[in-house]
Amino acid sequence: MEISPRESEVLELVGAHLTNAEIAARLCISVRTVESHVSSLLRKLEAPDRRALARRAPEPVGARLVSAGLEDTGLEGTGPSRPASVLPAPLTSFIGRVHERAELIELVTACRQVTAVGPGGVGKTRLASAVAAEAAGAYSDGVWFVDLVPVTDAGMIATAVAGALGLGEQPGRDMTASVVAALADRHALLLLDNCEQVVDGVALFLEGLLAACPRVTVLATSRTRLMVPFERVYPVPPLSLDGESDAVALFMERAAAAGRPLGPSPRDQIAAICERLDGMALAIELAAARCPTLGLDGITAALSHPLRMLTGGSRADERHRSVRAALDWSHALLEPDDRALLRRVSVFVAPFTAAAAAEVADGQEGIVADGLARLAEQSLLAVTASPGGTEYRALETIRQYGTERLDEAGELADARSRHLRWCLARAADLAVTGQDWRARFDLVADDLRAALAWAADRPEQRADAYELARHLAELTFTRNLTGESQRRYEQAAALATDPAASMLRQAAAVAGCRTIGDDMYRLRRAAADAARAAGDTAGAAADLASAATIAFRFSTMFVRLPSHAEALALLTEARESAGDDPAARAAVALAEAAVLTDAFGAAQGPPGNAVPETIARAEHAVELARRTGDPLAESAALDALTGAQSWAGDTFATAATARRRITLLSSLPISPAGTHELIDALAIATEAALGAGDVPAARRWARQLADHSSLAEVGHRATCRLLMVDALAGDVDEVLTGSVRFLDAWRRAGSPSRTLLRPAVAAVAMIHGLRDDGDAQREWLDVLDALDTPPEHTYGYGAVFDAILLLHRGQAAEALERTAPEPRQVWKWVTWIWHHWYVALRTEAAVLAGSPDARDRVAEARTVVAGNPVAEALVERAQALLDHDQERLLATVDAFDTAGCRYQSARTLLLAGAPRGATAPVRPRPLPLVL
């Protein structure tokens, strides 16, 4: 089937390991549209899952992108897949099971959760995959395959599902919540393969998923049932041995693939072999792979002895033991070196290369490569060709068998240790990012996690486990897996032999990036306890002071907000133990600015600020932080000063301080604390620049914020400032494009009622009002109603956007009424970024409404807005209208163009065309130029 140009674009970005939200942002389309394209690509390219789909992506121009995808691990069999540029063929054909497929499809159609249960090697994965493919057309939102083989930690189940769905982590939500939200209204089939090693975690995950996602059906494969409500268990039988035997057909197919085609005459002999193997698919494939070298007589003789020993136990146990016997037999036929290689590579949980196997198996790469090829020929390893080179992997049953053999040989600890060292080396290599960094990380991430899970429980490996946990915390943060990053930092703190405070501080910073204030606060207090236990009194003081600051600075991020009294107690304790340490004293000074004078405008702060004291404390905090030489500490103090200056109504000082933060942070390397500070600084700098009338700077920082990788999954937060800037500038096309991403992301996030989103929503509603699109305007006003309604909506941005629309419609008297309160009456909500806009628009409304004090208002406004190019032009236009000075009026067109406000420039031209002496403009028609 033909792939459309848009699908090609999506495919290339899937190959770059971008999430659906990142692809949507890159292509300016909705996430739902991306999901549709990915689902279509999976069908057209016959890829079983997203990782396999990434292998089909074209190589990016000018770069060699290393694929991180797993091969089709659900399909038992061998043989290389085709190159990425060619449509893939299944690794092996699916044989028979007509009756089983019909039964399982019927169950999946009737029941919301079906578990295909059976021993290893019976063919559960292959049957479930065939059923999912056959049933795909019945699910409008697709079928999604999730391989749980590499998952060794129940906490990573949701991450594995999210990876299959193309989801990233949304700040403020754990991955389970993100998956549930993404599937809440979807009609989809989720195939969870190999659940047995994390069965309890899968059961817990599915209970929440099925309750919240009424149109999602789950088909799972497992050696044991999941024990979840509404589960329907389907025991997977062996391949049929009677009549037109599926078992015989499978043997003959695989023998032919191995180079020994068989005619119809030996069917009875083949049937006898298959009966000895109890119809177990994996055992039959292993035997068929030996057909070219042993022949049917040799296979019959080789199988006879061990299988006679299988007596007693249930039939299911016998079937499982028949696979074990076939593995024993196949293993016994290997050369000693190949046996050693098979058991040693069993420590890998993800696909591996010959070079990786050589390191872990302690051999020469060329010799190891030859051995891997021989193991693949015997169906003991699956081999795939990828853009990054040839990769190998053992089916889970064979991998477990190899691990058992390692243990029997007394080599398990040694092999695991070498694997751990290999993982540490790969983690260190990944510290240097590059164009293909995501792909390289995804390639080894599951092995890093598995190695850490093994080492963390062994005292003799504690130091290496700590190093790997620290590396993994850093890497997952860079990969935007912030929930895992926080857990890994906390794990590193628990493993640390040195003081754990530094890891807990990093964990707190990651929690900040996730917008989880409660965790930030908890972890900073835990860091204080760790520092105190290590004898670092000054460090403990800084942590306590930081916890107090967090309670006020990030008060909107809390579920349980610490009280003013609780924060004050932390500040008091910090003061007592800070001593003369510069960092501790700086942290205490910042906490004083936050807790005592509410520089950040916290929820639990006083309703009014003592402005002079607030500025004095903030400036003192900045000076002490500057002396420490720590740019992050200085940035936090500058944030306090920005707030204090804004409350004082000093618009230009506010903008200058915000710019200072950006300069301070722009050259810092990526880190949790640096990222958290930068995101906050970009938001504040955007707003402060907009307040000062510096539209180009505001747009530049808002664009940087919208494009920041850490906000890719929360497009509503990423774009909210940019929408404000573009709306006030009159860049309608940009607003319409950005609003698609905003609304899509907001709904995917569960329509959160966040105050910070309101200005953006009001801005988009205004733009639709200017375009006379009443339906779209009402839709956005409904969104606005769904959000919190704080005072700043009434007297800040709400008044500004309403006044612009009312003036556009020629309703000057209404605009004047909307801005009736004096700025000093509502100072805290107007003096932030809206002060100059409020004053200038209020002045224009007074002039156009014929207010008797209009001239006095113009004169007063000139003094207030001096230095703000946009507000100055608004006031100058009001003066020209008051004086009926056409030449002066038209001169403001250039002023608005220079300032970057296209709408106001076009509005001036409309005002200039109004009848001379009119107190209000003629109602304008939509201008194609702007609206």
Tab-separated table of C-alpha atoms in Angstrom, residues 270-645:
chain	number	residue	atom	x	y	z
A	270	ILE	CA	7.364	-36.489	11.439
A	271	ALA	CA	4.082	-36.992	13.286
A	272	ALA	CA	5.813	-39.379	15.688
A	273	ILE	CA	8.521	-36.790	16.372
A	274	CYS	CA	5.899	-34.102	16.987
A	275	GLU	CA	4.005	-36.409	19.319
A	276	ARG	CA	7.176	-37.029	21.314
A	277	LEU	CA	7.439	-33.248	21.590
A	278	ASP	CA	3.821	-32.956	22.751
A	279	GLY	CA	2.966	-30.587	19.908
A	280	MET	CA	4.952	-27.788	21.577
A	281	ALA	CA	5.763	-25.197	18.912
A	282	LEU	CA	9.180	-24.181	20.200
A	283	ALA	CA	10.325	-27.789	20.666
A	284	ILE	CA	9.193	-28.640	17.122
A	285	GLU	CA	11.062	-25.652	15.673
A	286	LEU	CA	14.243	-26.648	17.517
A	287	ALA	CA	13.993	-30.185	16.196
A	288	ALA	CA	13.234	-29.037	12.636
A	289	ALA	CA	16.290	-26.790	12.655
A	290	ARG	CA	18.428	-29.948	13.125
A	291	CYS	CA	16.877	-31.756	10.185
A	292	PRO	CA	19.551	-30.807	7.597
A	293	THR	CA	22.333	-32.279	9.732
A	294	LEU	CA	20.657	-35.191	11.571
A	295	GLY	CA	17.809	-36.194	9.275
A	296	LEU	CA	14.552	-37.586	10.600
A	297	ASP	CA	16.136	-40.842	11.797
A	298	GLY	CA	18.791	-38.970	13.742
A	299	ILE	CA	16.219	-36.695	15.348
A	300	THR	CA	14.054	-39.682	16.303
A	301	ALA	CA	16.987	-41.478	17.888
A	302	ALA	CA	18.242	-38.395	19.694
A	303	LEU	CA	14.850	-37.607	21.169
A	304	SER	CA	13.970	-41.088	22.319
A	305	HIS	CA	16.162	-41.383	25.379
A	306	PRO	CA	15.530	-38.141	27.257
A	307	LEU	CA	11.817	-38.132	26.578
A	308	ARG	CA	11.343	-41.604	28.094
A	309	MET	CA	12.352	-40.084	31.398
A	310	LEU	CA	9.422	-37.664	31.428
A	311	THR	CA	6.896	-39.356	33.640
A	312	GLY	CA	4.634	-38.158	36.380
A	313	GLY	CA	3.109	-34.757	36.963
A	314	SER	CA	0.272	-33.013	35.185
A	315	ARG	CA	-0.024	-32.956	31.437
A	316	ALA	CA	0.782	-29.225	31.424
A	317	ASP	CA	3.953	-29.920	33.388
A	318	GLU	CA	4.902	-32.649	30.904
A	319	ARG	CA	4.446	-30.242	28.048
A	320	HIS	CA	6.645	-27.721	29.745
A	321	ARG	CA	9.206	-30.443	30.426
A	322	SER	CA	9.062	-31.569	26.808
A	323	VAL	CA	10.267	-28.115	25.827
A	324	ARG	CA	12.948	-28.382	28.487
A	325	ALA	CA	13.915	-31.787	27.122
A	326	ALA	CA	14.094	-30.439	23.579
A	327	LEU	CA	16.255	-27.588	24.831
A	328	ASP	CA	18.474	-30.039	26.694
A	329	TRP	CA	18.821	-32.115	23.556
A	330	SER	CA	19.493	-29.124	21.322
A	331	HIS	CA	21.957	-27.772	23.881
A	332	ALA	CA	23.754	-31.115	24.112
A	333	LEU	CA	24.346	-31.126	20.349
A	334	LEU	CA	26.204	-27.805	20.531
A	335	GLU	CA	29.963	-27.525	20.714
A	336	PRO	CA	31.181	-26.619	24.233
A	337	ASP	CA	32.110	-23.079	23.194
A	338	ASP	CA	28.672	-22.513	21.712
A	339	ARG	CA	27.035	-23.822	24.865
A	340	ALA	CA	29.037	-21.358	26.932
A	341	LEU	CA	28.135	-18.554	24.572
A	342	LEU	CA	24.407	-19.356	24.701
A	343	ARG	CA	24.276	-19.295	28.467
A	344	ARG	CA	26.398	-16.146	28.776
A	345	VAL	CA	24.367	-14.055	26.339
A	346	SER	CA	21.216	-15.013	28.242
A	347	VAL	CA	21.921	-12.067	30.585
A	348	PHE	CA	20.846	-9.652	27.843
A	349	VAL	CA	17.159	-8.741	28.009
A	350	ALA	CA	17.203	-6.663	24.813
A	351	PRO	CA	18.724	-7.271	21.373
A	352	PHE	CA	22.522	-7.267	21.400
A	353	THR	CA	25.324	-7.072	18.869
A	354	ALA	CA	28.288	-9.371	18.429
A	355	ALA	CA	30.519	-6.698	19.984
A	356	ALA	CA	28.331	-6.549	23.090
A	357	ALA	CA	28.232	-10.337	23.323
A	358	ALA	CA	32.019	-10.493	23.086
A	359	GLU	CA	32.403	-8.173	26.059
A	360	VAL	CA	29.924	-9.986	28.234
A	361	ALA	CA	30.945	-13.499	27.132
A	362	ASP	CA	34.633	-12.611	27.521
A	363	GLY	CA	35.620	-13.610	23.991
A	364	GLN	CA	37.025	-12.230	20.750
A	365	GLU	CA	34.399	-10.503	18.618
A	366	GLY	CA	35.114	-12.482	15.443
A	367	ILE	CA	34.921	-15.833	17.205
A	368	VAL	CA	31.796	-14.780	19.095
A	369	ALA	CA	30.138	-13.608	15.866
A	370	ASP	CA	30.692	-17.038	14.346
A	371	GLY	CA	29.203	-18.690	17.413
A	372	LEU	CA	26.154	-16.428	17.351
A	373	ALA	CA	25.576	-17.334	13.712
A	374	ARG	CA	25.667	-21.044	14.572
A	375	LEU	CA	23.192	-20.536	17.435
A	376	ALA	CA	20.873	-18.659	15.083
A	377	GLU	CA	21.058	-21.520	12.585
A	378	GLN	CA	19.793	-23.852	15.298
A	379	SER	CA	16.839	-21.538	16.148
A	380	LEU	CA	18.342	-20.789	19.545
A	381	LEU	CA	18.732	-17.107	18.678
A	382	ALA	CA	16.679	-14.817	16.488
A	383	VAL	CA	18.696	-12.519	14.260
A	384	THR	CA	17.622	-9.270	12.640
A	385	ALA	CA	19.343	-6.758	10.415
A	386	SER	CA	18.979	-3.151	11.556
A	387	PRO	CA	20.465	0.173	10.446
A	388	GLY	CA	22.824	-0.170	13.400
A	389	GLY	CA	24.035	-3.616	12.400
A	390	THR	CA	23.084	-7.236	12.991
A	391	GLU	CA	21.350	-7.893	16.309
A	392	TYR	CA	20.561	-11.121	18.148
A	393	ARG	CA	18.059	-12.115	20.755
A	394	ALA	CA	16.918	-15.286	22.447
A	395	LEU	CA	13.251	-16.036	22.921
A	396	GLU	CA	12.292	-15.656	26.560
A	397	THR	CA	11.995	-19.402	27.129
A	398	ILE	CA	15.499	-19.967	25.745
A	399	ARG	CA	16.881	-16.993	27.690
A	400	GLN	CA	15.529	-18.429	30.937
A	401	TYR	CA	17.007	-21.798	30.015
A	402	GLY	CA	20.384	-20.155	29.430
A	403	THR	CA	20.195	-18.417	32.803
A	404	GLU	CA	19.523	-21.728	34.499
A	405	ARG	CA	22.558	-23.213	32.741
A	406	LEU	CA	24.655	-20.269	33.913
A	407	ASP	CA	23.623	-20.971	37.466
A	408	GLU	CA	24.328	-24.695	37.123
A	409	ALA	CA	27.785	-23.901	35.757
A	410	GLY	CA	28.504	-21.554	38.651
A	411	GLU	CA	28.961	-18.663	36.211
A	412	LEU	CA	25.862	-16.612	36.942
A	413	ALA	CA	27.446	-14.037	39.254
A	414	ASP	CA	30.441	-13.646	36.975
A	415	ALA	CA	28.300	-13.201	33.842
A	416	ARG	CA	26.005	-10.757	35.607
A	417	SER	CA	29.019	-8.800	36.817
A	418	ARG	CA	30.447	-8.546	33.301
A	419	HIS	CA	27.022	-7.485	32.053
A	420	LEU	CA	26.915	-4.850	34.802
A	421	ARG	CA	30.336	-3.514	33.767
A	422	TRP	CA	29.207	-3.454	30.147
A	423	CYS	CA	26.126	-1.475	31.176
A	424	LEU	CA	28.233	0.988	33.158
A	425	ALA	CA	30.449	1.534	30.122
A	426	ARG	CA	27.441	2.064	27.848
A	427	ALA	CA	25.918	4.499	30.330
A	428	ALA	CA	29.162	6.465	30.452
A	429	ASP	CA	29.297	6.547	26.637
A	430	LEU	CA	25.778	7.929	26.521
A	431	ALA	CA	26.734	10.850	28.726
A	432	VAL	CA	28.022	12.450	25.510
A	433	THR	CA	24.869	13.230	23.557
A	434	GLY	CA	24.659	13.204	19.782
A	435	GLN	CA	22.183	13.233	16.953
A	436	ASP	CA	21.272	9.591	17.470
A	437	TRP	CA	21.337	9.785	21.261
A	438	ARG	CA	17.734	8.720	21.780
A	439	ALA	CA	18.152	5.665	19.606
A	440	ARG	CA	21.371	4.644	21.347
A	441	PHE	CA	19.770	5.044	24.757
A	442	ASP	CA	16.653	3.080	23.812
A	443	LEU	CA	18.862	0.287	22.508
A	444	VAL	CA	20.448	-0.364	25.913
A	445	ALA	CA	17.943	1.086	28.390
A	446	ASP	CA	16.292	-2.228	29.271
A	447	ASP	CA	19.654	-3.841	29.919
A	448	LEU	CA	20.698	-0.935	32.151
A	449	ARG	CA	17.527	-1.383	34.170
A	450	ALA	CA	17.942	-5.158	34.420
A	451	ALA	CA	21.579	-4.864	35.521
A	452	LEU	CA	20.633	-2.312	38.175
A	453	ALA	CA	17.793	-4.516	39.465
A	454	TRP	CA	20.271	-7.377	39.910
A	455	ALA	CA	23.078	-5.331	41.460
A	456	ALA	CA	20.937	-3.251	43.825
A	457	ASP	CA	20.190	-6.257	46.055
A	458	ARG	CA	23.826	-7.376	46.368
A	459	PRO	CA	26.017	-5.689	48.981
A	460	GLU	CA	29.208	-6.562	47.091
A	461	GLN	CA	27.883	-4.662	44.054
A	462	ARG	CA	26.686	-1.610	45.986
A	463	ALA	CA	29.238	0.831	44.576
A	464	ASP	CA	28.574	-0.178	40.967
A	465	ALA	CA	24.834	-0.198	41.602
A	466	TYR	CA	25.079	3.367	42.900
A	467	GLU	CA	27.006	4.473	39.817
A	468	LEU	CA	24.536	2.821	37.474
A	469	ALA	CA	21.544	4.293	39.330
A	470	ARG	CA	23.119	7.747	39.114
A	471	HIS	CA	23.874	7.334	35.412
A	472	LEU	CA	20.401	6.011	34.711
A	473	ALA	CA	18.867	8.938	36.615
A	474	GLU	CA	20.807	11.391	34.459
A	475	LEU	CA	20.054	9.550	31.218
A	476	THR	CA	16.337	9.136	31.832
A	477	PHE	CA	16.099	12.813	32.707
A	478	THR	CA	17.685	13.723	29.381
A	479	ARG	CA	15.306	11.257	27.694
A	480	ASN	CA	12.380	13.099	29.354
A	481	LEU	CA	11.472	10.053	31.451
A	482	THR	CA	11.320	12.300	34.484
A	483	GLY	CA	9.280	10.004	36.699
A	484	GLU	CA	11.874	7.274	36.345
A	485	SER	CA	14.674	9.813	36.730
A	486	GLN	CA	13.323	10.911	40.099
A	487	ARG	CA	13.006	7.286	41.244
A	488	ARG	CA	16.570	6.538	40.116
A	489	TYR	CA	17.973	9.537	41.964
A	490	GLU	CA	16.164	8.379	45.089
A	491	GLN	CA	17.478	4.849	44.488
A	492	ALA	CA	20.999	6.254	44.108
A	493	ALA	CA	20.571	8.091	47.405
A	494	ALA	CA	19.589	4.811	49.097
A	495	LEU	CA	22.662	3.078	47.610
A	496	ALA	CA	25.139	5.873	48.304
A	497	THR	CA	27.989	5.154	50.695
A	498	ASP	CA	28.854	8.851	50.805
A	499	PRO	CA	26.279	11.416	51.990
A	500	ALA	CA	23.065	10.968	50.020
A	501	ALA	CA	22.013	14.618	50.158
A	502	SER	CA	23.276	15.483	46.668
A	503	MET	CA	21.180	12.750	45.038
A	504	LEU	CA	18.106	13.822	47.016
A	505	ARG	CA	18.618	17.416	45.877
A	506	GLN	CA	18.740	16.247	42.294
A	507	ALA	CA	15.588	14.212	42.851
A	508	ALA	CA	13.898	17.335	44.236
A	509	ALA	CA	14.895	19.281	41.121
A	510	VAL	CA	13.419	16.569	38.885
A	511	ALA	CA	10.223	16.737	40.936
A	512	GLY	CA	10.204	20.456	40.162
A	513	CYS	CA	10.403	19.719	36.442
A	514	ARG	CA	7.457	17.386	36.961
A	515	THR	CA	5.572	20.219	38.738
A	516	ILE	CA	5.115	18.086	41.856
A	517	GLY	CA	5.654	20.522	44.707
A	518	ASP	CA	4.937	17.985	47.444
A	519	ASP	CA	7.868	15.822	46.279
A	520	MET	CA	10.165	18.830	45.924
A	521	TYR	CA	9.406	19.782	49.508
A	522	ARG	CA	9.688	16.215	50.852
A	523	LEU	CA	12.981	15.527	49.108
A	524	ARG	CA	14.584	18.793	50.203
A	525	ARG	CA	13.684	18.000	53.788
A	526	ALA	CA	15.071	14.484	53.322
A	527	ALA	CA	18.265	16.034	51.932
A	528	ALA	CA	18.486	18.171	55.081
A	529	ASP	CA	18.208	15.038	57.229
A	530	ALA	CA	20.914	13.287	55.171
A	531	ALA	CA	23.221	16.297	55.348
A	532	ARG	CA	22.719	16.625	59.096
A	533	ALA	CA	23.415	12.921	59.597
A	534	ALA	CA	26.679	13.361	57.690
A	535	GLY	CA	27.696	16.300	59.888
A	536	ASP	CA	27.062	18.915	57.192
A	537	THR	CA	25.186	21.468	59.280
A	538	ALA	CA	25.456	24.246	56.721
A	539	GLY	CA	24.187	21.967	53.938
A	540	ALA	CA	21.240	20.980	56.115
A	541	ALA	CA	20.478	24.649	56.741
A	542	ALA	CA	20.479	25.389	53.012
A	543	ASP	CA	18.132	22.464	52.368
A	544	LEU	CA	15.719	23.548	55.091
A	545	ALA	CA	15.706	27.103	53.769
A	546	SER	CA	15.168	25.794	50.237
A	547	ALA	CA	12.197	23.718	51.401
A	548	ALA	CA	10.653	26.846	52.949
A	549	THR	CA	11.242	28.771	49.718
A	550	ILE	CA	9.712	25.986	47.626
A	551	ALA	CA	6.524	26.160	49.713
A	552	PHE	CA	6.043	29.774	48.635
A	553	ARG	CA	7.774	30.002	45.282
A	554	PHE	CA	5.968	26.978	43.827
A	555	SER	CA	2.798	27.054	45.887
A	556	THR	CA	0.596	26.302	42.852
A	557	MET	CA	2.344	22.926	42.394
A	558	PHE	CA	1.252	21.464	45.734
A	559	VAL	CA	-1.546	19.115	46.666
A	560	ARG	CA	-0.929	19.579	50.397
A	561	LEU	CA	0.391	23.115	50.707
A	562	PRO	CA	2.651	23.707	53.710
A	563	SER	CA	1.254	26.430	55.940
A	564	HIS	CA	2.916	29.748	56.598
A	565	ALA	CA	3.688	28.582	60.137
A	566	GLU	CA	5.337	25.367	58.882
A	567	ALA	CA	7.533	27.260	56.438
A	568	LEU	CA	8.418	29.803	59.103
A	569	ALA	CA	9.542	26.994	61.433
A	570	LEU	CA	11.858	25.643	58.719
A	571	LEU	CA	13.268	29.126	58.155
A	572	THR	CA	13.911	29.572	61.865
A	573	GLU	CA	15.743	26.242	62.076
A	574	ALA	CA	17.783	27.096	58.992
A	575	ARG	CA	18.820	30.461	60.439
A	576	GLU	CA	20.043	28.811	63.611
A	577	SER	CA	22.354	26.374	61.819
A	578	ALA	CA	23.491	28.392	58.773
A	579	GLY	CA	26.521	29.900	60.506
A	580	ASP	CA	28.849	31.815	58.190
A	581	ASP	CA	28.489	29.468	55.253
A	582	PRO	CA	27.854	31.613	52.136
A	583	ALA	CA	25.525	29.144	50.421
A	584	ALA	CA	23.460	28.594	53.563
A	585	ARG	CA	23.215	32.328	54.245
A	586	ALA	CA	22.103	32.953	50.660
A	587	ALA	CA	19.451	30.228	50.918
A	588	VAL	CA	18.183	31.693	54.201
A	589	ALA	CA	18.016	35.203	52.689
A	590	LEU	CA	15.913	33.898	49.792
A	591	ALA	CA	13.601	32.054	52.190
A	592	GLU	CA	13.133	35.280	54.131
A	593	ALA	CA	12.134	37.114	50.955
A	594	ALA	CA	9.664	34.321	50.186
A	595	VAL	CA	8.162	33.608	53.613
A	596	LEU	CA	8.373	36.986	55.355
A	597	THR	CA	7.531	39.345	52.480
A	598	ASP	CA	5.919	37.012	49.911
A	599	ALA	CA	8.068	38.033	46.950
A	600	PHE	CA	6.523	35.254	44.862
A	601	GLY	CA	2.841	36.022	45.474
A	602	ALA	CA	2.182	32.654	47.092
A	603	ALA	CA	-1.218	31.174	47.780
A	604	GLN	CA	-0.582	31.211	51.534
A	605	GLY	CA	1.032	34.677	51.487
A	606	PRO	CA	-0.552	37.923	52.709
A	607	PRO	CA	-3.017	39.716	50.375
A	608	GLY	CA	-0.758	42.778	50.198
A	609	ASN	CA	2.989	43.224	50.010
A	610	ALA	CA	5.094	45.741	51.875
A	611	VAL	CA	6.836	46.686	48.645
A	612	PRO	CA	9.965	48.453	49.967
A	613	GLU	CA	10.723	45.601	52.379
A	614	THR	CA	10.054	42.991	49.689
A	615	ILE	CA	12.497	44.668	47.312
A	616	ALA	CA	15.119	45.087	50.020
A	617	ARG	CA	14.988	41.434	51.043
A	618	ALA	CA	15.039	40.237	47.426
A	619	GLU	CA	18.021	42.438	46.578
A	620	HIS	CA	19.853	41.136	49.653
A	621	ALA	CA	19.151	37.555	48.551
A	622	VAL	CA	20.475	38.320	45.062
A	623	GLU	CA	23.689	39.821	46.410
A	624	LEU	CA	24.395	36.880	48.731
A	625	ALA	CA	23.608	34.373	45.961
A	626	ARG	CA	25.907	36.210	43.542
A	627	ARG	CA	28.771	35.899	46.014
A	628	THR	CA	28.410	32.120	46.098
A	629	GLY	CA	29.183	31.893	42.372
A	630	ASP	CA	26.244	29.505	41.935
A	631	PRO	CA	24.163	30.649	38.919
A	632	LEU	CA	21.208	28.506	39.987
A	633	ALA	CA	21.078	30.112	43.422
A	634	GLU	CA	21.394	33.554	41.828
A	635	SER	CA	18.621	32.755	39.346
A	636	ALA	CA	16.243	31.777	42.148
A	637	ALA	CA	17.028	35.010	43.997
A	638	LEU	CA	16.531	37.026	40.809
A	639	ASP	CA	13.106	35.413	40.495
A	640	ALA	CA	12.227	36.856	43.887
A	641	LEU	CA	13.498	40.265	42.801
A	642	THR	CA	11.438	40.055	39.599
A	643	GLY	CA	8.321	39.528	41.695
A	644	ALA	CA	9.175	42.345	44.059
A	645	GLN	CA	9.840	44.776	41.211
